[in-house]
Coordinates of C-alpha atoms and ligand atoms in Angstrom, one line a residue:
Chain A
X1 CA 0.0 0.0 0.0
X2 CA 1.2 3.4 -0.7
X3 CA 1.6 6.2 1.8
X4 CA -1.3 8.6 2.6
X5 CA -0.3 12.2 2.1
X6 CA -3.6 13.9 2.7
X7 CA -6.4 12.6 5.0
X8 CA -9.7 14.2 5.7
X9 CA -11.8 12.7 8.4
X10 CA -15.4 14.0 8.8
X11 CA -14.4 17.5 8.1
X12 CA -16.8 20.4 8.2
X13 CA -15.7 24.0 7.6
X14 CA -17.1 27.4 6.8
X15 CA -16.7 31.1 7.4
X16 CA -19.0 31.9 10.4
X17 CA -22.5 31.5 9.1
X18 CA -23.1 27.9 8.3
X19 CA -20.7 25.3 6.9
X20 CA -19.5 25.5 3.4
X21 CA -18.4 21.9 3.3
X22 CA -19.9 19.2 5.5
X23 CA -18.6 16.0 6.8
X24 CA -16.0 15.3 4.1
X25 CA -13.8 12.3 4.3
X26 CA -11.2 11.2 1.8
X27 CA -7.6 10.4 1.4
X28 CA -4.9 11.1 -1.2
X29 CA -1.9 8.9 -1.7
X30 CA 1.6 9.7 -2.6
X31 CA 1.9 10.2 -6.3
X32 CA -1.8 10.8 -6.9
X33 CA -3.0 13.4 -9.3
X34 CA -6.3 14.6 -7.9
X35 CA -8.8 16.9 -9.6
X36 CA -11.1 18.8 -7.3
X37 CA -14.3 19.7 -9.2
X38 CA -17.7 21.2 -8.4
X39 CA -19.7 24.4 -9.0
X40 CA -18.6 27.9 -8.1
X41 CA -18.9 28.4 -4.4
X42 CA -19.1 24.7 -3.9
X43 CA -16.1 24.7 -1.5
X44 CA -13.1 23.7 -3.6
X45 CA -10.9 26.5 -2.5
X46 CA -11.9 26.0 1.1
X47 CA -10.8 22.3 0.9
X48 CA -7.5 23.4 -0.6
X49 CA -7.0 26.1 2.0
X50 CA -7.4 23.5 4.8
X51 CA -4.7 21.3 3.2
X52 CA -2.4 24.4 2.9
X53 CA -3.0 25.1 6.6
X54 CA -4.6 28.5 6.2
X55 CA -8.1 27.6 7.0
X56 CA -9.2 25.8 10.2
X57 CA -11.8 23.0 9.9
X58 CA -14.7 23.6 12.3
X59 CA -15.1 19.9 12.9
X60 CA -13.1 16.8 12.0
X61 CA -9.5 16.2 11.3
X62 CA -7.2 17.2 8.5
X63 CA -3.8 15.5 8.2
X64 CA -1.1 16.3 5.6
X65 CA 1.9 14.0 5.6
X66 CA 0.5 12.8 8.9
X67 CA 0.6 16.2 10.5
X68 CA -2.1 18.8 11.4
X69 CA -1.3 21.5 8.8
X70 CA -1.8 24.2 11.4
X71 CA 1.1 22.8 13.4
X72 CA 3.5 22.5 10.5
X73 CA 7.1 23.5 11.2
X74 CA 8.6 25.8 8.6
X75 CA 10.4 22.9 7.1
X76 CA 7.3 20.8 6.8
X77 CA 5.4 23.7 5.4
X78 CA 8.0 24.1 2.6
X79 CA 7.1 20.6 1.4
X80 CA 4.0 22.1 0.0
X81 CA 3.7 24.3 -3.0
X82 CA 0.6 26.5 -3.5
X83 CA -0.5 28.1 -6.7
X84 CA -3.7 30.2 -7.2
X85 CA -5.2 31.7 -10.2
X86 CA -2.9 34.3 -11.5
X87 CA -5.7 36.9 -11.8
X88 CA -5.9 37.2 -8.0
X89 CA -2.5 38.8 -7.9
X90 CA -1.9 42.3 -9.0
X91 CA 1.0 41.8 -11.3
X92 CA 1.6 45.5 -12.0
X93 CA 3.6 45.2 -8.7
X94 CA 7.2 46.2 -9.4
X95 CA 8.9 42.8 -9.0
X96 CA 11.1 40.8 -11.3
X97 CA 10.3 37.2 -12.3
X98 CA 13.3 35.8 -10.4
X99 CA 12.4 37.7 -7.2
X100 CA 8.8 36.3 -7.4
X101 CA 10.3 32.8 -7.4
X102 CA 12.7 33.7 -4.6
X103 CA 9.7 34.6 -2.5
X104 CA 9.1 30.9 -2.2
X105 CA 12.3 30.8 -0.1
X106 CA 11.6 33.9 2.0
X107 CA 10.0 32.1 5.0
X108 CA 12.8 29.5 5.1
X109 CA 15.5 32.2 4.9
X110 CA 13.9 34.1 7.8
X111 CA 13.8 37.8 8.7
X112 CA 17.0 39.9 8.7
X113 CA 18.8 37.8 6.1
X114 CA 19.3 38.1 2.4
X115 CA 18.9 35.3 -0.1
X116 CA 22.2 33.4 -0.6
X117 CA 23.7 32.4 -3.8
X118 CA 22.2 29.0 -3.2
X119 CA 18.7 30.5 -2.9
X120 CA 19.3 32.3 -6.2
X121 CA 20.4 29.1 -7.8
X122 CA 17.4 27.3 -6.6
X123 CA 15.1 30.0 -8.0
X124 CA 16.9 29.8 -11.4
X125 CA 16.6 26.0 -11.4
X126 CA 12.9 26.2 -10.7
X127 CA 12.5 28.7 -13.6
X128 CA 14.4 26.2 -15.8
X129 CA 12.0 23.4 -14.9
X130 CA 9.1 25.5 -16.0
X131 CA 10.8 26.8 -19.1
X132 CA 11.0 30.4 -17.9
X133 CA 14.7 30.8 -17.3
X134 CA 15.1 33.3 -20.1
X135 CA 12.6 35.6 -18.4
X136 CA 14.3 35.8 -15.0
X137 CA 15.0 39.5 -15.4
X138 CA 11.6 40.5 -16.8
X139 CA 8.9 42.4 -14.9
X140 CA 6.2 39.9 -13.9
X141 CA 3.5 42.2 -15.4
X142 CA 5.1 42.0 -18.8
X143 CA 4.3 38.3 -19.2
X144 CA 1.2 36.6 -20.7
X145 CA -1.2 34.8 -18.4
X146 CA 0.3 31.4 -19.2
X147 CA 3.8 32.7 -18.6
X148 CA 2.9 34.2 -15.3
X149 CA 1.4 31.0 -14.2
X150 CA 4.6 29.1 -15.1
X151 CA 6.4 31.6 -12.9
X152 CA 4.0 30.9 -10.0
X153 CA 4.5 27.2 -10.6
X154 CA 8.2 27.8 -10.3
X155 CA 7.7 29.5 -7.0
X156 CA 5.5 26.6 -5.9
X157 CA 8.2 24.0 -6.6
X158 CA 11.3 26.1 -5.6
X159 CA 11.7 24.1 -2.4
X160 CA 11.3 20.8 -4.1
X161 CA 8.0 20.0 -2.4
X162 CA 6.2 16.7 -2.1
X163 CA 2.7 18.2 -2.7
X164 CA 1.6 20.8 -5.1
X165 CA -1.8 22.5 -4.5
X166 CA -3.3 24.3 -7.5
X167 CA -6.5 26.4 -7.2
X168 CA -7.9 26.9 -10.7
X169 CA -4.5 27.6 -12.2
X170 CA -5.6 28.0 -15.7
X171 CA -8.0 30.9 -15.1
X172 CA -6.5 33.8 -17.1
X173 CA -4.5 31.4 -19.3
X174 CA -5.8 31.4 -22.9
X175 CA -7.2 28.1 -24.3
X176 CA -4.2 27.6 -26.6
X177 CA -1.7 27.6 -23.7
X178 CA -3.8 25.6 -21.3
X179 CA -2.9 22.4 -22.9
X180 CA 0.8 23.1 -22.7
X181 CA 0.3 24.1 -19.1
X182 CA -1.3 20.8 -18.2
X183 CA 1.5 19.0 -20.1
X184 CA 4.0 20.9 -17.9
X185 CA 2.3 19.7 -14.8
X186 CA 2.4 16.1 -15.9
X187 CA 6.0 16.4 -16.7
X188 CA 6.8 17.9 -13.3
X189 CA 4.8 15.3 -11.6
X190 CA 6.6 12.5 -13.4
X191 CA 10.1 14.0 -13.0
X192 CA 9.9 15.1 -9.4
X193 CA 7.5 12.5 -7.9
X194 CA 5.0 15.2 -7.0
X195 CA 1.6 14.6 -5.6
X196 CA -0.8 17.1 -7.2
X197 CA -4.2 18.3 -6.0
X198 CA -5.9 20.7 -8.4
X199 CA -9.2 22.5 -8.3
X200 CA -10.5 23.1 -11.8
X201 CA -13.5 24.0 -13.9
X202 CA -12.0 22.1 -16.8
X203 CA -13.0 18.5 -16.1
X204 CA -12.9 17.6 -19.8
X205 CA -9.3 18.8 -20.0
X206 CA -8.0 16.8 -17.1
X207 CA -10.2 13.8 -17.0
X208 CA -7.6 11.8 -18.9
X209 CA -4.7 13.1 -16.7
X210 CA -5.9 12.9 -13.1
X211 CA -6.3 9.5 -11.5
X212 CA -8.6 10.6 -8.8
X213 CA -11.5 13.1 -8.6
X214 CA -13.0 14.8 -5.6
X215 CA -16.3 16.5 -6.3
X216 CA -17.5 19.0 -3.7
X217 CA -20.8 20.9 -3.6
X218 CA -21.5 21.9 0.0
X219 CA -23.0 18.9 1.7
X220 CA -22.4 16.6 -1.3
X221 CA -19.0 15.0 -1.7
X222 CA -17.9 12.2 -4.0
X223 CA -14.4 10.9 -4.1
X224 CA -12.8 8.1 -6.1
X225 CA -11.0 7.0 -9.2
X226 CA -11.6 9.3 -12.1
X227 CA -13.5 6.9 -14.3
X228 CA -15.7 5.8 -11.4
X229 CA -16.7 9.3 -10.4
X230 CA -17.1 10.7 -13.9
X231 CA -19.0 7.8 -15.3
X232 CA -21.7 8.1 -12.7
X233 CA -24.3 10.4 -14.2
X234 CA -26.0 11.0 -10.9
X235 CA -22.8 11.9 -9.2
X236 CA -22.1 14.6 -11.8
X237 CA -25.5 16.0 -11.6
X238 CA -25.4 16.4 -7.8
X239 CA -22.1 18.0 -8.0
X240 CA -23.4 20.5 -10.5
X241 CA -21.5 19.2 -13.5
X242 CA -22.8 19.1 -17.1
X243 CA -23.7 15.5 -17.7
X244 CA -22.7 15.8 -21.4
X245 CA -19.1 15.2 -20.6
X246 CA -19.7 11.7 -19.5
X247 CA -21.3 10.6 -22.7
X248 CA -19.4 12.4 -25.3
X249 CA -15.6 12.0 -25.0
X250 CA -13.4 13.9 -22.7
X251 CA -11.6 16.6 -24.5
X252 CA -14.4 18.1 -26.4
X253 CA -16.8 19.5 -23.8
X254 CA -16.1 22.4 -21.5
X255 CA -18.0 21.8 -18.3
X256 CA -19.7 24.4 -16.2
X257 CA -18.1 27.1 -18.4
X258 CA -17.5 30.7 -17.8
X259 CA -14.9 32.5 -15.8
X260 CA -14.6 31.9 -12.1
X261 CA -15.2 34.9 -9.9
X262 CA -14.9 34.9 -6.2
Chain B
X1 CA 21.7 81.5 -0.2
X2 CA 24.4 79.3 1.4
X3 CA 24.6 81.6 4.5
X4 CA 21.2 80.6 5.6
X5 CA 22.7 77.2 6.5
X6 CA 24.2 78.9 9.5
X7 CA 20.8 79.4 11.1
X8 CA 20.0 76.7 13.6
X9 CA 16.4 76.5 12.5
X10 CA 17.5 76.0 8.9
X11 CA 19.8 73.1 9.9
X12 CA 17.1 71.6 12.0
X13 CA 14.6 71.9 9.2
X14 CA 16.9 70.3 6.7
X15 CA 17.8 67.3 8.9
X16 CA 14.2 66.8 9.9
X17 CA 13.1 67.2 6.2
X18 CA 15.6 64.6 4.9
X19 CA 14.7 62.0 7.5
X20 CA 11.0 62.4 7.2
X21 CA 11.2 62.5 3.5
X22 CA 13.1 59.2 3.4
X23 CA 10.8 57.6 6.0
X24 CA 7.5 58.7 4.2
X25 CA 8.8 57.4 0.9
X26 CA 9.9 54.0 2.2
X27 CA 6.7 53.3 4.1
X28 CA 4.8 54.9 1.2
X29 CA 6.1 52.1 -1.1
X30 CA 4.3 49.5 1.0
X31 CA 1.2 51.7 1.6
X32 CA 0.8 52.3 -2.2
X33 CA 1.5 48.7 -3.3
X34 CA -0.7 47.1 -0.6
X35 CA -3.4 49.7 -1.5
X36 CA -3.6 51.0 2.0
X37 CA -3.8 54.7 1.1
X38 CA -7.3 55.0 2.7
X39 CA -6.2 53.4 5.9
X40 CA -3.3 55.7 6.0
X41 CA -5.7 58.6 5.7
X42 CA -7.7 57.2 8.6
X43 CA -4.6 56.9 10.7
X44 CA -3.5 60.5 9.9
X45 CA -6.9 61.9 10.9
X46 CA -7.0 59.9 14.1
X47 CA -3.6 61.5 15.0
X48 CA -5.6 64.8 15.0
X49 CA -7.6 63.5 17.9
X50 CA -4.4 62.6 19.7
X51 CA -2.9 66.0 19.1
X52 CA -6.0 67.8 20.3
X53 CA -6.0 65.7 23.5
X54 CA -2.4 66.4 24.1
X55 CA -2.9 70.1 23.8
X56 CA -5.9 70.0 26.1
X57 CA -4.2 68.1 28.9
X58 CA -0.8 69.6 28.3
X59 CA 0.8 66.3 27.4
X60 CA 3.5 65.7 24.7
X61 CA 1.5 65.9 21.5
X62 CA 3.8 63.5 19.7
X63 CA 3.2 60.8 22.3
X64 CA -0.5 61.4 22.5
X65 CA -0.8 61.4 18.7
X66 CA 1.1 58.1 18.4
X67 CA -1.1 56.5 21.0
X68 CA -4.3 57.7 19.3
X69 CA -3.1 56.8 15.8
X70 CA -1.8 53.4 16.8
X71 CA -4.8 52.4 18.8
X72 CA -7.1 53.4 15.9
X73 CA -4.9 51.5 13.5
X74 CA -5.1 48.4 15.6
X75 CA -8.9 48.7 16.1
X76 CA -9.3 49.0 12.3
X77 CA -7.1 46.0 11.8
X78 CA -8.8 43.9 14.5
X79 CA -12.3 44.8 13.3
X80 CA -11.3 44.0 9.7
X81 CA -10.4 40.5 10.7
X82 CA -13.5 39.9 12.9
X83 CA -16.3 41.9 11.4
X84 CA -18.6 41.7 8.4
X85 CA -18.5 45.4 7.9
X86 CA -16.2 46.2 5.0
X87 CA -12.7 47.6 5.7
X88 CA -13.5 50.8 3.8
X89 CA -16.6 51.5 6.0
X90 CA -14.7 50.6 9.2
X91 CA -11.9 53.1 8.3
X92 CA -14.5 55.8 7.5
X93 CA -16.2 55.2 10.9
X94 CA -13.0 55.3 13.0
X95 CA -11.6 58.2 11.0
X96 CA -14.7 60.3 11.6
X97 CA -15.0 59.3 15.2
X98 CA -11.4 60.2 16.2
X99 CA -11.5 63.4 14.1
X100 CA -14.8 64.4 15.9
X101 CA -13.2 63.6 19.3
X102 CA -10.4 66.0 18.3
X103 CA -12.8 68.8 17.4
X104 CA -14.5 68.3 20.8
X105 CA -11.2 68.4 22.7
X106 CA -10.3 71.6 20.9
X107 CA -13.6 73.1 21.9
X108 CA -12.8 72.3 25.6
X109 CA -9.5 74.1 25.2
X110 CA -10.2 77.6 26.7
X111 CA -7.0 79.1 25.4
X112 CA -7.2 79.9 21.7
X113 CA -4.6 77.7 20.2
X114 CA -2.9 78.9 17.0
X115 CA -0.7 75.8 17.1
X116 CA -3.5 73.7 15.6
X117 CA -2.8 75.2 12.2
X118 CA 0.8 74.0 12.4
X119 CA -0.3 70.5 13.3
X120 CA -2.8 70.4 10.4
X121 CA -0.5 71.7 7.7
X122 CA 3.0 71.4 9.1
X123 CA 5.7 74.0 9.8
X124 CA 9.2 72.9 9.0
X125 CA 10.6 76.1 10.2
X126 CA 9.3 75.5 13.7
X127 CA 11.1 72.2 14.2
X128 CA 12.9 72.2 17.6
X129 CA 16.1 70.4 18.6
X130 CA 14.0 67.9 20.6
X131 CA 11.9 67.3 17.5
X132 CA 15.0 66.6 15.4
X133 CA 16.2 64.0 18.0
X134 CA 12.8 62.3 18.0
X135 CA 12.6 62.3 14.2
X136 CA 16.1 60.9 13.8
X137 CA 15.7 58.1 16.4
X138 CA 12.2 57.1 15.3
X139 CA 13.3 57.1 11.6
X140 CA 16.2 54.8 12.5
X141 CA 13.9 52.4 14.3
X142 CA 11.3 52.3 11.5
X143 CA 14.0 51.9 8.8
X144 CA 15.6 49.1 10.8
X145 CA 12.2 47.3 11.1
X146 CA 11.7 47.7 7.3
X147 CA 15.2 46.3 6.7
X148 CA 14.7 43.4 9.1
X149 CA 11.3 42.4 7.7
X150 CA 12.0 43.5 4.2
X151 CA 11.3 40.1 2.6
X152 CA 8.2 39.4 4.7
X153 CA 6.8 42.9 4.0
X154 CA 7.4 42.6 0.3
X155 CA 5.9 39.2 -0.1
X156 CA 2.9 40.3 2.0
X157 CA 2.4 43.3 -0.1
X158 CA 2.6 41.3 -3.4
X159 CA 0.6 38.2 -2.5
X160 CA -0.8 38.0 1.1
X161 CA -2.2 34.5 0.8
X162 CA 0.8 33.1 -0.9
X163 CA 3.0 34.5 1.8
X164 CA 0.7 33.0 4.5
X165 CA 0.8 29.6 3.0
X166 CA 4.6 29.7 2.7
X167 CA 4.9 30.3 6.4
X168 CA 5.1 34.0 6.8
X169 CA 3.1 35.3 9.8
X170 CA 1.0 37.7 7.8
X171 CA -1.1 38.8 10.8
X172 CA 2.0 40.0 12.5
X173 CA 3.3 41.7 9.3
X174 CA -0.1 43.4 8.8
X175 CA -0.1 44.8 12.3
X176 CA 3.6 45.7 12.0
X177 CA 2.9 47.7 8.9
X178 CA 0.0 49.5 10.5
X179 CA 2.3 50.4 13.4
X180 CA 5.0 51.6 11.1
X181 CA 2.4 53.7 9.2
X182 CA 1.1 55.2 12.4
X183 CA 4.5 56.1 13.7
X184 CA 5.6 57.5 10.3
X185 CA 2.6 59.7 9.9
X186 CA 2.8 61.1 13.4
X187 CA 6.5 61.8 13.1
X188 CA 6.0 63.7 9.9
X189 CA 3.2 65.9 11.2
X190 CA 5.7 68.6 12.2
X191 CA 6.9 68.8 8.7
X192 CA 4.0 68.3 6.3
X193 CA 1.0 68.2 8.7
X194 CA -1.9 65.8 9.4
X195 CA -3.9 66.8 6.3
X196 CA -1.0 66.4 3.9
X197 CA 0.9 63.5 5.4
X198 CA -0.9 60.9 3.4
X199 CA -0.4 62.9 0.2
X200 CA 3.3 62.7 1.0
X201 CA 3.1 59.0 1.6
X202 CA 1.7 58.5 -1.8
X203 CA 3.0 61.1 -4.3
X204 CA 6.8 60.3 -4.4
X205 CA 6.1 56.6 -4.7
X206 CA 3.6 57.2 -7.5
X207 CA 6.2 59.3 -9.3
X208 CA 8.9 56.7 -8.8
X209 CA 6.6 53.9 -10.1
X210 CA 6.6 55.6 -13.5
X211 CA 10.4 55.5 -13.5
X212 CA 11.2 52.0 -12.4
X213 CA 9.6 48.6 -12.0
X214 CA 12.4 47.2 -9.8
X215 CA 11.4 47.0 -6.2
X216 CA 14.7 48.0 -4.6
X217 CA 15.2 50.8 -7.1
X218 CA 11.7 51.9 -6.4
X219 CA 12.4 52.4 -2.7
X220 CA 15.6 54.3 -3.5
X221 CA 14.0 56.5 -6.3
X222 CA 11.0 57.3 -4.1
X223 CA 13.3 58.4 -1.2
X224 CA 15.3 60.6 -3.6
X225 CA 12.2 62.2 -5.0
X226 CA 10.8 62.7 -1.6
X227 CA 14.0 64.4 -0.3
X228 CA 14.3 66.6 -3.4
X229 CA 10.7 67.7 -2.9
X230 CA 11.2 68.4 0.8
X231 CA 14.3 70.5 0.4
X232 CA 13.1 72.3 -2.7
X233 CA 9.8 73.0 -1.0
X234 CA 11.6 74.2 2.1
X235 CA 13.7 76.6 0.1
X236 CA 10.7 78.0 -1.8
X237 CA 8.7 78.4 1.4
X238 CA 11.6 80.2 3.1
X239 CA 12.4 82.4 0.1
X240 CA 8.8 83.4 -0.6
X241 CA 7.4 83.1 2.9
X242 CA 4.9 80.4 1.9
X243 CA 3.3 77.7 4.1
X244 CA 6.0 75.0 4.2
X245 CA 4.0 71.8 4.3
X246 CA 1.8 72.9 1.4
X247 CA 4.8 74.1 -0.6
X248 CA 6.5 70.8 -0.1
X249 CA 3.5 68.9 -1.3
X250 CA 3.0 71.2 -4.2
X251 CA 6.6 70.6 -5.2
X252 CA 6.2 66.8 -5.0
X253 CA 3.0 67.1 -7.0
X254 CA 4.8 69.2 -9.6
X255 CA 7.5 66.5 -9.9
X256 CA 4.7 63.9 -10.3
X257 CA 3.1 66.0 -13.0
X258 CA 6.5 66.5 -14.8
X259 CA 7.3 62.8 -14.8
X260 CA 3.7 61.9 -15.9
X261 CA 4.1 64.3 -18.8
X262 CA 7.5 62.9 -19.6
X263 CA 6.4 59.3 -19.7
X264 CA 3.3 60.2 -21.6
X265 CA 5.4 61.9 -24.3
X266 CA 7.8 59.1 -24.3
X267 CA 5.1 56.5 -24.9
X268 CA 3.4 58.7 -27.5
X269 CA 6.4 58.7 -29.7
Ligands
ADP1 N1 -13.1 34.5 3.3 C1 -14.4 34.1 3.2 N2 -15.4 34.7 4.0 C2 -16.7 34.4 3.9 N3 -17.1 33.5 3.0 C3 -16.3 32.9 2.2 C4 -14.9 33.2 2.2 N4 -14.3 32.4 1.3 C5 -15.3 31.7 0.7 N5 -16.5 32.0 1.2 C6 -17.7 31.4 0.8 O1 -17.6 30.0 0.9 C7 -18.3 29.3 -0.2 C8 -17.3 28.4 -0.8 O2 -16.3 29.1 -1.4 P1 -15.0 28.4 -2.1 O3 -14.4 27.4 -1.2 O4 -14.1 29.5 -2.5 O5 -15.7 27.7 -3.3 P2 -15.1 27.4 -4.8 O6 -13.6 27.5 -4.7 O7 -15.6 26.0 -5.0 O8 -15.7 28.4 -5.7 C9 -18.8 30.4 -1.1 O9 -20.2 30.5 -0.9 C10 -18.0 31.6 -0.7 O10 -18.9 32.8 -0.8
MG2 MG1 -12.3 28.8 -5.7

């Protein structure tokens, strides 16, 4: 049996008035590639934030690498990379690509110290792995959506993490580059033995890449092998997915379309 | 012109002006980039309540203003984290409340107090030796804090949630930044005044943003622009007997206008 890297046991969580997700239980094993799907406001980001240790479950137990994410040491924390949709970040901010990636090292370096040559080297390596090394001196705002997201992936993997959390990473990336972006993720996963959990709207795009799917819509939660979850028409309906995807191929249909806005 | 440097009040004005200029520019970089201008405005106005209270009870106005501004900043910060009311509304509420307190305190004050104009609009020529010492010491402390937490502050300003996930204590950094803004504003009141302090937090940085997109250079260029404005403004206000705080801000704004025009023409070509 492989190692469990994420475990949710009867987790309920919300933001004050009522729970957003209720009584969720599932586990992710090392090397899994998990797609988190569900309608807007269904609780995808909330689940990911609990894994990242920035949102407390109200009830139940979250364990990441066997540890309560809120009690991570800095070293354990750096085994997690976290990438959100690029549009949440104001990239007119005056910062260069390489410095964005270096930020991933800041907490480990600690206050009062400057990044060392080794830190710089790690940032350059991460940029190389995402094919962005030639842009290290560019202003982040000068890049396209897809390029920015590659830079944020580089920041996410700069500490050679075990787990990469992605929250709708292709919002703001044009359709043409989305495919290349998913290919990059697969390549990184293969080469660096990453476990990936990714919230996405784009079920059709990833259904042939992820091996597990978690579908959250408030009180409803399905989790299992990709085929299993997606082939169940009822499951998809409850989770707010367009049922068409199940019957007609994977790549063709965009599910639950439209831009995400929260 | 050089001989005016022999005057004690001129030396004090220049030293105070340079330090406050640098301080406002450095803190201003974070205020502008983290889009905290409005909270800065709220803090400045709450300093007015503190000044008025200090004048009423005969306490040191710098200390009473720092306490007022800092407590207000903390209240805004805490309510923001724990309330459903929007941050903007909260700032507006606290801002009006402390300003109103200030007006009431001034009303209690039986002696007519002409000083209040100096606090509202700044008077660089009235800087005392004690003021200079306070300004230099506080500037050193604030600049040290920025140097020490430079990485944390920068990551926080760029991507708060990313910083938090990576292990940076963003709650601490947020309250640290509020503290630094409060102290910076109060310390600069003598030079540019309560009403104009926020303008001075924002204008040099906005000018510098048109000149560079490199974060470290931005801090440096903002500081240089800020100091140039302060000194030029001081010279004009001395030479033509103009209100100093206002002259400094007008100079800074003129620089902003000049650079805007320059970058517009450059782009147009
Ligand atoms: N910081 C927050 N404060 C209050 N409510 C929130 C917050 N973040 C999310 N929510 C609410 O929680 C619900 C689930 O949000 P989220 O987890 O972001 O869903 P998803 O990522 O699937 O779109 C939504 O109704 C949203 O409005
Ligand atoms: Mg979301």
